[in-house]
C-alpha positions as semicolon CSV with decimal commas, in nm:
position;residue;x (nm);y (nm);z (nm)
1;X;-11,335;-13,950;-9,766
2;X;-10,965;-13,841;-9,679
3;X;-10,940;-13,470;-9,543
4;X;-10,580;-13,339;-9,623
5;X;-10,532;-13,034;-9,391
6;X;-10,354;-12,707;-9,501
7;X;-10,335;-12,454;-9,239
8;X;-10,231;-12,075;-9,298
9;X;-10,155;-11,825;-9,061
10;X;-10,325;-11,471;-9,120
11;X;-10,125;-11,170;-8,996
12;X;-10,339;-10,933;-8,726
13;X;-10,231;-10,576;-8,712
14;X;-10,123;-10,669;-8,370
15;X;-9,826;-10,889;-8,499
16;X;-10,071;-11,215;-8,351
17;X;-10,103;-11,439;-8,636
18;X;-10,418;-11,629;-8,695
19;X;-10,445;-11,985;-8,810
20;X;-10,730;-12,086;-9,066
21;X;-10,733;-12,437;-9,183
22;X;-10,860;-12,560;-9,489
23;X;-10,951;-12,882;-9,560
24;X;-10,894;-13,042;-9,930
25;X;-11,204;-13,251;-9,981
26;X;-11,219;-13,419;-10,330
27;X;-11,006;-13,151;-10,440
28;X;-11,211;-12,867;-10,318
29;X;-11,082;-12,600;-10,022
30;X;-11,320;-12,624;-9,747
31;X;-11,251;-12,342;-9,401
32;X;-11,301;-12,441;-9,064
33;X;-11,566;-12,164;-9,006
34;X;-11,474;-12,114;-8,628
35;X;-11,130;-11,983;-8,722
36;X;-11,278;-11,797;-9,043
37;X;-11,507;-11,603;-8,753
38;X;-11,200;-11,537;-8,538
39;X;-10,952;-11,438;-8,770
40;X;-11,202;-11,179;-8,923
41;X;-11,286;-11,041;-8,595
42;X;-11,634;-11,139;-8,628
43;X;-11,865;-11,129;-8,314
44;X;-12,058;-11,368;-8,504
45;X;-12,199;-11,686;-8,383
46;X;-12,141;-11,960;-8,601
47;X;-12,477;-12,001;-8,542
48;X;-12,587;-11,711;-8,700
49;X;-12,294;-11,759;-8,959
50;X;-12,458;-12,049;-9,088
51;X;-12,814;-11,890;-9,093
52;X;-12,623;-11,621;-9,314
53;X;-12,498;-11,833;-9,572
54;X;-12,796;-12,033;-9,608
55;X;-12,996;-11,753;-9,705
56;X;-12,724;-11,571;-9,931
57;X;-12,622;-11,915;-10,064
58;X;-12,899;-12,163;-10,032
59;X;-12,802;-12,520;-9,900
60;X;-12,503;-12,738;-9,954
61;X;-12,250;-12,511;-9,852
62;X;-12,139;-12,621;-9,520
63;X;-12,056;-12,944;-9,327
64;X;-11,983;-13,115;-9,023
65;X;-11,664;-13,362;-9,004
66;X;-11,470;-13,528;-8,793
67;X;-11,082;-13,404;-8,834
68;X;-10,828;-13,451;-8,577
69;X;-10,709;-13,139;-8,295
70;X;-10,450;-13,122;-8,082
71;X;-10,694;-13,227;-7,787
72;X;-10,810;-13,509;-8,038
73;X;-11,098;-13,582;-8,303
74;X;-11,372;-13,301;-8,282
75;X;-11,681;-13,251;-8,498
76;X;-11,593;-12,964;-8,685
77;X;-11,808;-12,718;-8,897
78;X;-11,641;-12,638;-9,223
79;X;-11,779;-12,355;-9,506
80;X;-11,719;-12,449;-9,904
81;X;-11,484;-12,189;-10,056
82;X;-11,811;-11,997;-10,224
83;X;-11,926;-11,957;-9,851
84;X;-11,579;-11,839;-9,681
85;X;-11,540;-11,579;-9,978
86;X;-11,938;-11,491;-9,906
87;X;-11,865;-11,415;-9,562
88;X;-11,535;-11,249;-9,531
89;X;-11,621;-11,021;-9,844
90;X;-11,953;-10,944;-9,589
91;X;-11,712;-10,856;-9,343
92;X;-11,744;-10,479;-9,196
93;X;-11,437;-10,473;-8,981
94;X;-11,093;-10,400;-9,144
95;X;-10,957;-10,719;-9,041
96;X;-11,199;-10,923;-9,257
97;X;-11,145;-10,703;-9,577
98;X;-10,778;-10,757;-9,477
99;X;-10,852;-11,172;-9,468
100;X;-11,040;-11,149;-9,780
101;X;-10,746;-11,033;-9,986
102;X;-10,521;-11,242;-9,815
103;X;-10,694;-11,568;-9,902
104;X;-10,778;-11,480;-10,249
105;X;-10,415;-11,287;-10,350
106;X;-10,218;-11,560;-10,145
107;X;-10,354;-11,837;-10,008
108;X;-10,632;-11,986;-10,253
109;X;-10,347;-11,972;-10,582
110;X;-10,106;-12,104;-10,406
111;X;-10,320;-12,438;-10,307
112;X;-10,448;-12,461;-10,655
113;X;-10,099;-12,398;-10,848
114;X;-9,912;-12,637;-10,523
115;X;-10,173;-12,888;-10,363
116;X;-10,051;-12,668;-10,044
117;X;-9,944;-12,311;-9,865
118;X;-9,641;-12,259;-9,744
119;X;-9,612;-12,098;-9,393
120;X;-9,425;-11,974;-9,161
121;X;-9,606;-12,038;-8,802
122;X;-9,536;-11,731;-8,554
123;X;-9,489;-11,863;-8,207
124;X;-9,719;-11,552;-8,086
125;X;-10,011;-11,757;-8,251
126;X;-9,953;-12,103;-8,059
127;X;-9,890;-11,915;-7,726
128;X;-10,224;-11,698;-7,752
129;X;-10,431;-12,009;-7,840
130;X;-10,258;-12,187;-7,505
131;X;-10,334;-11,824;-7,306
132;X;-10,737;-11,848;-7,399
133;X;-10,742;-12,193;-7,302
134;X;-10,547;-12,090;-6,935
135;X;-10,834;-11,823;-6,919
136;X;-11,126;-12,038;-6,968
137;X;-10,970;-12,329;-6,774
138;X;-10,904;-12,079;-6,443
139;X;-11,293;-11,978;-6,520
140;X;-11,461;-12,338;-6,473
141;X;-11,230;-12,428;-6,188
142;X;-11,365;-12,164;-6,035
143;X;-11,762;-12,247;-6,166
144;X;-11,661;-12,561;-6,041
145;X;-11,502;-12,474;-5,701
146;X;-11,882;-12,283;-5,665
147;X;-12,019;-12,634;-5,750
148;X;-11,849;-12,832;-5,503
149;X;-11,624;-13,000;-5,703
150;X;-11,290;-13,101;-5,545
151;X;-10,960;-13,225;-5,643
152;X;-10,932;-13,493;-5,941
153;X;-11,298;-13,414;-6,057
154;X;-11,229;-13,054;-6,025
155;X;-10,912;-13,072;-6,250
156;X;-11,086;-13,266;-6,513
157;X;-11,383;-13,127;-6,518
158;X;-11,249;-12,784;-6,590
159;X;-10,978;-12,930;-6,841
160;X;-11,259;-13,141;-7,009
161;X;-11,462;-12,749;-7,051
162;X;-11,188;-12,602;-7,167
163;X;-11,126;-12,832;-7,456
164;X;-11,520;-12,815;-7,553
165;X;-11,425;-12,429;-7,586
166;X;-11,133;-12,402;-7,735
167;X;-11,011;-12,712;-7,890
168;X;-10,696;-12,727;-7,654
169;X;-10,632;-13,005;-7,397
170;X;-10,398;-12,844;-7,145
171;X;-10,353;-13,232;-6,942
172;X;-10,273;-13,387;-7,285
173;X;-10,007;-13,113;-7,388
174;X;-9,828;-13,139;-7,044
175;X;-9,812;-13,518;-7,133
176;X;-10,065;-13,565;-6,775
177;X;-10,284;-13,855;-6,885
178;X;-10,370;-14,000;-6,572
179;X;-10,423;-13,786;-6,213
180;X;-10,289;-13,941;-5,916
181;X;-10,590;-13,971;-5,650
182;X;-10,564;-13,756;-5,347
183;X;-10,662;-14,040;-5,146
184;X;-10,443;-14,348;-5,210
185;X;-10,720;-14,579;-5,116
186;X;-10,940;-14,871;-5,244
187;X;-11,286;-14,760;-5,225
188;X;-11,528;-15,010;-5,118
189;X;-11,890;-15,096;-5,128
190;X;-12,118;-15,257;-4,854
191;X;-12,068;-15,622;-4,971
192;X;-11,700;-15,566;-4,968
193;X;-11,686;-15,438;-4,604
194;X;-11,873;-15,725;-4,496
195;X;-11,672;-15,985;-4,653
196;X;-11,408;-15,806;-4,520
197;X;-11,527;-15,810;-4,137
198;X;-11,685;-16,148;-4,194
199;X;-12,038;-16,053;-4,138
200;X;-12,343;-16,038;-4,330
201;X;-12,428;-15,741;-4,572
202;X;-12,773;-15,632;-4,349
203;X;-12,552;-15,580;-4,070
204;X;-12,328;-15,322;-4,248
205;X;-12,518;-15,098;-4,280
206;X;-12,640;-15,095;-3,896
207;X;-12,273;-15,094;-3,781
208;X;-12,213;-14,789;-3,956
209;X;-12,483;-14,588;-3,815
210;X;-12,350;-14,735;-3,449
211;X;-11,988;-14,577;-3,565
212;X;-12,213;-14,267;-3,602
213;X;-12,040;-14,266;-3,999
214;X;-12,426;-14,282;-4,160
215;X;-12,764;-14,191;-4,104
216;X;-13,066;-14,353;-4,249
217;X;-13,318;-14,140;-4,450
218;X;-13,634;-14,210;-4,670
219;X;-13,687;-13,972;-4,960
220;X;-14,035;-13,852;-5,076
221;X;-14,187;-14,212;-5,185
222;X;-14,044;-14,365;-4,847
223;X;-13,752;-14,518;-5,016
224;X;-13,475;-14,555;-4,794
225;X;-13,144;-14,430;-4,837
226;X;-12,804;-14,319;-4,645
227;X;-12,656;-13,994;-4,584
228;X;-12,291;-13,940;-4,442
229;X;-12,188;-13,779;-4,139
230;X;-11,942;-13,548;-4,071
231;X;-11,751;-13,790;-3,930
232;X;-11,855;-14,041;-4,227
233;X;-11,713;-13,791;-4,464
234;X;-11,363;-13,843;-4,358
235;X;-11,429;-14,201;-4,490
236;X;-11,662;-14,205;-4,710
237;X;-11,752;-14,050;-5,058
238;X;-12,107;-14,002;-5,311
239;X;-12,028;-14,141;-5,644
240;X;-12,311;-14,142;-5,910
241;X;-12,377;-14,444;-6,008
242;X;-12,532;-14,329;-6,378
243;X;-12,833;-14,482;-6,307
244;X;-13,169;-14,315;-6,291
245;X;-13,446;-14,339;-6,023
246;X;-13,838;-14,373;-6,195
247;X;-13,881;-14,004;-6,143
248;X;-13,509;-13,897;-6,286
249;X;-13,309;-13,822;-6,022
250;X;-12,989;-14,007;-6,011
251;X;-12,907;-14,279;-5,833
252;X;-12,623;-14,216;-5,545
253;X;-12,370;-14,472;-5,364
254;X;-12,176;-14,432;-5,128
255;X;-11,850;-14,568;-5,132
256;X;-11,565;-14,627;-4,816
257;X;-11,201;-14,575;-4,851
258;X;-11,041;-14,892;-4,722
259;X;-10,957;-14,726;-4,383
260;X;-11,333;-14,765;-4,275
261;X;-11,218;-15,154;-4,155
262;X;-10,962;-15,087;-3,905
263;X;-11,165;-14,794;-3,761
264;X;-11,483;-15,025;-3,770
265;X;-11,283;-15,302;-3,631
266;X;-11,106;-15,040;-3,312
267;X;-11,474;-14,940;-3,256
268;X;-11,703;-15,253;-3,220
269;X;-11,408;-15,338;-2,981
């Protein structure tokens, strides 16, 4: 099923237009229900939105589609037009009463005498969308600063938040697609640093507790495992591996920066 998209931009009392999208599905108006909520001024969860209509309407009067954003495809929730009119004309703040006119004076005759609305998108509306997403971005760099996150994983992490929130994927409108690493090494594993050194794997290991860059630990059912020193830290890093242990906990590895073989190299000698 094709989803033609018709956005329309709602007019705030603060000059801030609004966008609301409706989707033409078999001929039908649909509303993204997120923007429906904002645009009204709701402090309603969609959520409890949902819950709303179900027991005004009864069942059959919402969905979940794919439809693509400017940070790319998204599930989306979207409200029949007998739900969106349910709602707004619900609404108890002025802005919804406001909305309600507005889509059934302009927007809804227009799509059914057209196929489509005609709008004029106010730049004030693009700009506060890209604001909210700087404000939740700033907010999980920080969560993730308290995390220990750093660099790359930090950026990403936040960016990859923000567009959960908000739709908006600030590295994909700067035209950023790929990070350049902090470190412009190689990373390595165990077998690679002892083809590398021409030794066998079991005696990796050992040399890098010598170089004082490891320790060797067991954890609570006497499996044993490495930890890096402060010293292995300049030359090492975790990475999760994705895998799981019996009792959950992931699986860590740690992985050397290429640097590790002239430093083990100076120090066995």
């Amino acid at each position: 099923m094709s989803n033609q998209i018709i956005p329309f931009f709602f007019p705030e009392s603060d000059g801030i237009q609004r966008e609301v999208r409706v989707i033409m599905r078999d001929g039908e108006p649909w509303f993204v229900l997120r923007d429906l909520l904002v645009a009204m001024g709701s402090k309603t969860t969609t959520t409890n939105a949902l819950s709303s209509i179900k027991q005004g309407l009864d069942e059959g009067y919402s969905n979940e589609i794919p439809l693509e954003t400017v940070g790319g495809v998204q599930q989306i929730i979207v409200v029949a037009e007998p739900a969106a009119t349910y709602l707004v004309a619900r609404s108890n703040t002025e802005q919804g009463r406001k909305l309600n006119r507005f889509i059934h004076i302009e927007v809804l005759p227009s799509i059914r005498k057209t196929g489509h609305y005609n709008h004029q998108p106010n730049t004030n509306s693009i700009i506060i969308k890209v604001e909210e997403a700087q404000t939740s971005f700033a907010c999980f760099y920080s969560v993730g600063k308290l995390c220990g996150f750093e660099n790359n994983l930090l950026i990403l992490s936040a960016n990859q938040a923000t567009f959960k929130i908000t739709g908006i994927n600030l590295l994909e409108l700067m035209d950023c697609t790929h990070l350049i690493a902090s470190k412009q090494e190689a990373l390595l594993v165990v077998s690679d640093i002892a083809l590398r050194l021409d030794c066998k794997k079991r005696e990796v290991n050992p040399l890098l507790m010598s170089a004082g860059l490891e320790i060797a630990c067991r954890d609570h059912k006497n499996r044993l495992y490495y930890e890096l020193t402060p010293l292995g830290q300049q030359f090492g890093v975790y990475l999760d591996t994705g895998k799981r242990h019996q009792d959950g906990t992931p699986v860590r590895q740690i992985k050397w920066h290429t640097s590790i073989i002239e430093f083990l190299q100076t120090s066995v000698h």
